[in-house]
Coordinates of N, CA and C in Angstrom, one line a residue:
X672 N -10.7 22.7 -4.9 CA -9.9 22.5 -6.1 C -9.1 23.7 -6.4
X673 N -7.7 23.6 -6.7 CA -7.0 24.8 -7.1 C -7.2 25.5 -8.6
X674 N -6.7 26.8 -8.6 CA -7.4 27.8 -9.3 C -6.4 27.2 -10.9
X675 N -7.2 27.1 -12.0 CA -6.2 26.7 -13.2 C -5.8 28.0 -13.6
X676 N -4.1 27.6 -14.1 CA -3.3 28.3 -14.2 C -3.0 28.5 -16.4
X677 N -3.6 29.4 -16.9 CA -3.3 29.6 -18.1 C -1.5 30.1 -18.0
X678 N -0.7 29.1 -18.7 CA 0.0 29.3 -19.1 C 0.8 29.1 -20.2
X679 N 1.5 30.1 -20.7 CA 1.8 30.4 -22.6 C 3.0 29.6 -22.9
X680 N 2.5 28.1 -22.8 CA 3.7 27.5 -23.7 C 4.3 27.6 -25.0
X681 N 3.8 28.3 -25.6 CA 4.4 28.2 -27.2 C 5.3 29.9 -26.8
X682 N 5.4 30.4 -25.7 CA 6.6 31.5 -25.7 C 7.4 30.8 -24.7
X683 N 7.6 30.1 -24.6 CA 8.9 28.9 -23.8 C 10.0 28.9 -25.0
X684 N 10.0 28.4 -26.5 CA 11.0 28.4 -27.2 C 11.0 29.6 -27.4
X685 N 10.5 30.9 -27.8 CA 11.4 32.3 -27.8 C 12.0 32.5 -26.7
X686 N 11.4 32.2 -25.5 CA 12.5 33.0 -24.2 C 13.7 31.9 -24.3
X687 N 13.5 30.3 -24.3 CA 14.6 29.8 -24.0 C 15.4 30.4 -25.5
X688 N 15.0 30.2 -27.0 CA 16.3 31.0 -27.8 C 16.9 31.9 -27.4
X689 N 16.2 33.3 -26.4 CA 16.7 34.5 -26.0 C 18.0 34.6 -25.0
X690 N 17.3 33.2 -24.4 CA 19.0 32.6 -23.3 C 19.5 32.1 -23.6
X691 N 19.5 30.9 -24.4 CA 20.0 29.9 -24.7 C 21.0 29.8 -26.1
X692 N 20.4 30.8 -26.9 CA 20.4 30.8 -28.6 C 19.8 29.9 -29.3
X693 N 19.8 30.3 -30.3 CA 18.7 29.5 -31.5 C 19.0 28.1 -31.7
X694 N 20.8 27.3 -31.4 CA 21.1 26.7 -31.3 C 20.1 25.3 -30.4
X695 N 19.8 25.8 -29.4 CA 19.5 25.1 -28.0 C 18.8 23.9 -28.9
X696 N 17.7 24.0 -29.8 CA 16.8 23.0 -29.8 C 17.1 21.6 -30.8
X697 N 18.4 22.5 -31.5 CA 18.9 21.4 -32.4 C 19.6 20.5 -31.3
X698 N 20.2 21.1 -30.7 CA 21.2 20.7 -29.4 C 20.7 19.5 -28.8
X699 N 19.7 20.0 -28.4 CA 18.5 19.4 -27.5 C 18.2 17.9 -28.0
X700 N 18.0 17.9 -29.0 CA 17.3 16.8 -30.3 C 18.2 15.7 -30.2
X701 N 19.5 17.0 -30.3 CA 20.4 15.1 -30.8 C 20.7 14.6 -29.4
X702 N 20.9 15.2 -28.5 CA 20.6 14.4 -26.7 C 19.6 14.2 -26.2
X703 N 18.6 14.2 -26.6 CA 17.0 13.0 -26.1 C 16.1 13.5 -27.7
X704 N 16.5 12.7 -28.4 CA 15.9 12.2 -29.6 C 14.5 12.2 -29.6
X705 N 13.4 12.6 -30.5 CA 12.3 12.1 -30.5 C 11.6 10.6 -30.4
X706 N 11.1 10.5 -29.6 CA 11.0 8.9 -29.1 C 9.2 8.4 -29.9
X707 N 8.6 9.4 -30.4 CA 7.0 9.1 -30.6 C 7.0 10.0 -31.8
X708 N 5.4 9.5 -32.7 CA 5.3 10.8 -33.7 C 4.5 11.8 -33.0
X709 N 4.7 12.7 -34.0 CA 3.9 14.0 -33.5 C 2.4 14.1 -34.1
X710 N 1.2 14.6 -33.3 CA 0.3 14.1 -33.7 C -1.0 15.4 -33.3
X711 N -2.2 15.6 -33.8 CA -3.0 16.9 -33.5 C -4.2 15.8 -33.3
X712 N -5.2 16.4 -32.2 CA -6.1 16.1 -31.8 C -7.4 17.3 -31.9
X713 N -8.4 16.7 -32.4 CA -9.3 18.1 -32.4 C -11.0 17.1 -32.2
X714 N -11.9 18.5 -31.8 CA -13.3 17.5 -31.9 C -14.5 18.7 -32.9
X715 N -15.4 18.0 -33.0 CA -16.4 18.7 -33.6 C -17.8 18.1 -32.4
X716 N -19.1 18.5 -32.7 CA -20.2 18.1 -31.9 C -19.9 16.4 -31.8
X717 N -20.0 16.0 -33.2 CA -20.2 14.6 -33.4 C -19.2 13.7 -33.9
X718 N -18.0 13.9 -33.4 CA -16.8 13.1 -34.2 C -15.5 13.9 -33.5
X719 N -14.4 12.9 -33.5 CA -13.4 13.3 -32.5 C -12.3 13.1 -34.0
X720 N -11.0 13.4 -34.3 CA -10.2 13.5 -35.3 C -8.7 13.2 -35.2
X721 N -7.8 12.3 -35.1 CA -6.8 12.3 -34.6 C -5.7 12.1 -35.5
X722 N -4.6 13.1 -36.2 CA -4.3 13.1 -37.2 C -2.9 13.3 -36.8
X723 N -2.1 11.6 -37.1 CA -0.4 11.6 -36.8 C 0.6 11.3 -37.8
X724 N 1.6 12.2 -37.9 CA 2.8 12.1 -38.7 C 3.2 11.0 -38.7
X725 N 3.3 9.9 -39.9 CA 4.1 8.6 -39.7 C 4.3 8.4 -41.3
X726 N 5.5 8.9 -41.8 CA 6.1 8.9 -42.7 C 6.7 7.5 -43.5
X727 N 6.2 7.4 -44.6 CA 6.7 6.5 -45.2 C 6.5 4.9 -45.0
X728 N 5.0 4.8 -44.6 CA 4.6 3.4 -44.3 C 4.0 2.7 -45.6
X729 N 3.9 1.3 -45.8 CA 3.5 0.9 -47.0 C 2.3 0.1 -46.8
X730 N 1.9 -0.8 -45.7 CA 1.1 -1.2 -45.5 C 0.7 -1.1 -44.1
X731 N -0.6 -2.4 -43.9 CA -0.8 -2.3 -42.6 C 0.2 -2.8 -41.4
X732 N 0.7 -3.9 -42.7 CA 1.8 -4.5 -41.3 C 2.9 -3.8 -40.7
X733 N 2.7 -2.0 -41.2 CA 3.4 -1.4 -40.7 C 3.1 -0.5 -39.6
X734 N 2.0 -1.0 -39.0 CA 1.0 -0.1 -38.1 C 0.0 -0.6 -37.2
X735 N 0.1 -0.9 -36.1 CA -1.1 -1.9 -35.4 C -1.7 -0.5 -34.5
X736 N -3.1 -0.5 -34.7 CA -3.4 0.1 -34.0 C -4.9 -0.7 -32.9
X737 N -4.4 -0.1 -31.6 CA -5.7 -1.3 -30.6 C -6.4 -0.2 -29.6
X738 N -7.3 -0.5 -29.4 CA -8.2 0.4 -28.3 C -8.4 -0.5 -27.1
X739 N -7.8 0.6 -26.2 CA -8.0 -0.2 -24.6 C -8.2 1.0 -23.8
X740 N -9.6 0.6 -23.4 CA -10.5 1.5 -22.4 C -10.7 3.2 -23.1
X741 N -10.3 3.8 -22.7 CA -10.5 5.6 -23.1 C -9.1 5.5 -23.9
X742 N -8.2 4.7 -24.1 CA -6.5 5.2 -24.9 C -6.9 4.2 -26.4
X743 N -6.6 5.2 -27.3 CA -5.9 4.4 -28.4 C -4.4 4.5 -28.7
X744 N -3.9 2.7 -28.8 CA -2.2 2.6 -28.8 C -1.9 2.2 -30.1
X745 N -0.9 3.1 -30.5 CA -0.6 3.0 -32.3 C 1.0 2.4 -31.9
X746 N 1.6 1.4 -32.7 CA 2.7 1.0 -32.5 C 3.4 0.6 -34.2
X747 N 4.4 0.7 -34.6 CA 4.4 0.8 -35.7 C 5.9 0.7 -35.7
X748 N 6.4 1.0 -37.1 CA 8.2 1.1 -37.4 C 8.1 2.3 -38.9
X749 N 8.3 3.0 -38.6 CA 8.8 4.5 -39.4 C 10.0 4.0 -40.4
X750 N 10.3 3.4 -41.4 CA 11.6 3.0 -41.8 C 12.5 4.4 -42.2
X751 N 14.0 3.7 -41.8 CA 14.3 4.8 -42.1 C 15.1 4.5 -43.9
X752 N 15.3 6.0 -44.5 CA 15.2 6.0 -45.9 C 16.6 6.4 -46.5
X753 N 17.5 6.8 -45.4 CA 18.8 7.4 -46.3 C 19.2 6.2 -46.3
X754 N 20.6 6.6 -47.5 CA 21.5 5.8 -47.8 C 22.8 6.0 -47.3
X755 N 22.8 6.6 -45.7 CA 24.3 6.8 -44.9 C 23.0 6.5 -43.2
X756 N 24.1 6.3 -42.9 CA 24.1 6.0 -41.2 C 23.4 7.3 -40.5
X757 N 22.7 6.3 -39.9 CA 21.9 7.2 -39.1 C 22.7 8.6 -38.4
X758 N 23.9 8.1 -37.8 CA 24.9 9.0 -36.9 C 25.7 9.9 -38.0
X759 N 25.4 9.9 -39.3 CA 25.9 10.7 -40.1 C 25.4 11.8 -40.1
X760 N 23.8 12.2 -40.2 CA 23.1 13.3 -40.5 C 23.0 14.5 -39.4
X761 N 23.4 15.5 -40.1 CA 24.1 16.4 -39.4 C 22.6 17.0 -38.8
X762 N 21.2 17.0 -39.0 CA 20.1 17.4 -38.5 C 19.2 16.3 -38.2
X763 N 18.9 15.1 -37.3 CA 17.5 14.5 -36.9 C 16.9 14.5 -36.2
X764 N 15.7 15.2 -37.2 CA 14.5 15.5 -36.2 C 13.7 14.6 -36.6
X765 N 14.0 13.9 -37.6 CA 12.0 13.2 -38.1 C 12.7 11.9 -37.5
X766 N 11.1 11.5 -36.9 CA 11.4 9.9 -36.4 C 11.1 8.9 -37.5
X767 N 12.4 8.1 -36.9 CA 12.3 6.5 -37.2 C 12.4 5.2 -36.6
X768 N 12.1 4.3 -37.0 CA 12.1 3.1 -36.4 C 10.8 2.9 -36.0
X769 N 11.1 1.7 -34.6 CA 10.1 2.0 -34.2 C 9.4 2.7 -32.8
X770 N 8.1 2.4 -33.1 CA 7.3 3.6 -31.9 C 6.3 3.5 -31.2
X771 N 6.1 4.1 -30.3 CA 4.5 3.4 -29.5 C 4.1 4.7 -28.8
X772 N 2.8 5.1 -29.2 CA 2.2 6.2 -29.1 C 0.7 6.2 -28.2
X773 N 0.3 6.5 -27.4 CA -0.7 6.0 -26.6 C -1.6 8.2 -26.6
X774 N -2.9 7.4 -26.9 CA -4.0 8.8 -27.1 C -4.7 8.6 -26.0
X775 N -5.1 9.6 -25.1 CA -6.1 9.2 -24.3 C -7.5 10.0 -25.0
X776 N -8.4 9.2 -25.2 CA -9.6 10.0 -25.7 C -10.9 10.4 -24.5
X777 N -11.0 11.4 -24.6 CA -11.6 12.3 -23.5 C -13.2 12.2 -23.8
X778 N -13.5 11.9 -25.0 CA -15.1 11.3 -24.7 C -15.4 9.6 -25.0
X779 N -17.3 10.1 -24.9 CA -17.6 8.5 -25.0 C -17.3 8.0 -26.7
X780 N -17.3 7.3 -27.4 CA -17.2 6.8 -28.7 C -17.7 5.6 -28.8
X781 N -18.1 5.2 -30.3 CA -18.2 4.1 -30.6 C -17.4 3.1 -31.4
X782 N -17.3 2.8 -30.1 CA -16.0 1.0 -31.2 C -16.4 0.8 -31.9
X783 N -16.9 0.5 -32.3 CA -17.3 -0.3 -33.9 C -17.5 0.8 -35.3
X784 N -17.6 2.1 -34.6 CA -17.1 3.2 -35.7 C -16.1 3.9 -36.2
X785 N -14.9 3.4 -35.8 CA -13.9 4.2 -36.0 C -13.2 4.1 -37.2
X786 N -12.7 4.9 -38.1 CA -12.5 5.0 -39.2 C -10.8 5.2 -39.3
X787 N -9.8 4.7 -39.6 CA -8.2 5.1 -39.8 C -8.2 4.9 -41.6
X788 N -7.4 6.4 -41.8 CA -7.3 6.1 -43.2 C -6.1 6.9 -43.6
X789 N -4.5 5.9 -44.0 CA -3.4 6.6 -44.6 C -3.3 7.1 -45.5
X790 N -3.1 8.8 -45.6 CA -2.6 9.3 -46.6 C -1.8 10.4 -46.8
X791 N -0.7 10.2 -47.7 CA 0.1 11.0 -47.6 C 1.0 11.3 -46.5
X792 N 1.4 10.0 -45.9 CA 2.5 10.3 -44.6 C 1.7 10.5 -43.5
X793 N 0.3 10.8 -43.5 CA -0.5 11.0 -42.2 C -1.7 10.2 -41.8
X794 N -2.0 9.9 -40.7 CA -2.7 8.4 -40.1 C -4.2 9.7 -39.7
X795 N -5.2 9.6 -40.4 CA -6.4 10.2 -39.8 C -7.1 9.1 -39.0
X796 N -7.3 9.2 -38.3 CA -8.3 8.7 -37.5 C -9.5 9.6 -36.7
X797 N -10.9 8.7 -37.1 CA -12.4 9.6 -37.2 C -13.0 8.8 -36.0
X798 N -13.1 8.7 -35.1 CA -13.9 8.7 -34.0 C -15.3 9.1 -33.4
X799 N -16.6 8.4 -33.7 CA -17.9 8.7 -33.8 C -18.2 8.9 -32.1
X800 N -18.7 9.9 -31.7 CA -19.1 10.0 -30.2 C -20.2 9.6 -30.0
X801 N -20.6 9.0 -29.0 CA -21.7 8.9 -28.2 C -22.8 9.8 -28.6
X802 N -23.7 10.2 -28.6 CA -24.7 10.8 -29.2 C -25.4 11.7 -27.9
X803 N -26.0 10.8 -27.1 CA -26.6 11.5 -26.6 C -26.4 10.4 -24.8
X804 N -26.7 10.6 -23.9 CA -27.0 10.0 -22.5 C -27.7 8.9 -22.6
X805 N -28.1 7.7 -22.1 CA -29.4 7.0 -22.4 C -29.6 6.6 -20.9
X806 N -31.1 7.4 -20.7 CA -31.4 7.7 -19.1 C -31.8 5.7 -19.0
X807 N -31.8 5.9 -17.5 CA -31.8 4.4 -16.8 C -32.7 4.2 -16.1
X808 N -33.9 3.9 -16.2 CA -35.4 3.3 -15.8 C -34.8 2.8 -14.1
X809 N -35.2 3.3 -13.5 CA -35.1 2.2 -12.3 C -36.7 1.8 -11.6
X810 N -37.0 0.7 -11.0 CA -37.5 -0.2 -10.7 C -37.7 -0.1 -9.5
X811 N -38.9 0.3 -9.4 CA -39.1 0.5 -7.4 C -40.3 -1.0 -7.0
X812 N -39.4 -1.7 -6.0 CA -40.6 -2.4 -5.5 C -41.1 -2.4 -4.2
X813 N -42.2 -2.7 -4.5 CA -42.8 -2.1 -2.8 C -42.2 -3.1 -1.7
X814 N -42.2 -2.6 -0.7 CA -41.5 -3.7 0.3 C -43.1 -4.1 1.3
X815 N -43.1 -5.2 1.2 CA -44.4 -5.5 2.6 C -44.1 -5.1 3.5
X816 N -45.3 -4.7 3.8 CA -45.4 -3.6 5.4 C -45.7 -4.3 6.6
X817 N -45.5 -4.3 7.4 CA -45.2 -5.2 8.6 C -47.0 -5.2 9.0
X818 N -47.0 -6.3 9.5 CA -48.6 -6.3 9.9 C -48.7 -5.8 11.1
X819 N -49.7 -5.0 11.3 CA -49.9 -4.2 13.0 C -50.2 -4.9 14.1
X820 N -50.5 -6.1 13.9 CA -51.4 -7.1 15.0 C -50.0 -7.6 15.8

């Protein structure tokens, strides 16, 4: 297996402003738009936490969220809130519409415990782990022994 390589992403936007100018990332934005929300993942011993920007939702029918195998897929519609045209605003960064966001979750959990709860523009989601291994008894049977005669 090859050797992992620690490398310092969060000094990629200073060196590229250093070449590029400070300009570059507004730049950037309005030629490949944000297509997903932005979202932070963290764990503790016993619970996984997954907490995504989704601005301005009112209910549930504005948010489906489904579990399939290790991914949770959030799909939803962000509305948007001004009163001019989207192609008017001279800065957009925050997403709208709609969006489909797929998590892969890296431990075991339990489906039947997972907690999502909106507030304040942000989607928590609590994720109960697996606890412990549960070892697997195996079953030895004897095989009849061939008769010597």
């Amino acid at each position: 297996m090859g050797k992992k390589v620690n490398f310092d992403w969060a000094s990629i936007q200073e060196k590229v402003d250093g070449v590029l100018g400070h300009d570059f990332w507004q730049d950037l934005n309005r030629v490949v738009p944000k297509r997903t929300a932005c979202s932070d993942f963290y764990e503790t011993e016993t619970e996984g936490h997954i907490i995504v920007e989704l601005p301005g939702l009112h209910s549930q029918e504005d948010l489906q969220i489904e579990l399939e195998a290790n991914q949770l897929i959030l799909q939803g519609n962000i509305p948007y809130l001004y009163p001019v045209e989207k192609e008017a605003l001279k800065i957009n960064e925050r997403l709208s519409g709609p969006f489909k966001k797929v998590i892969s979750i890296p431990f075991a959990y339990l489906p039947d415990d997972i907690k999502a709860e909106y507030k304040h523009g942000l989607l928590l989601i609590t994720l109960t782990k697996i606890k412990k291994t549960k070892p697997i008894t195996i079953s030895f049977t004897e095989e009849a022994k061939p008769d010597p005669s």
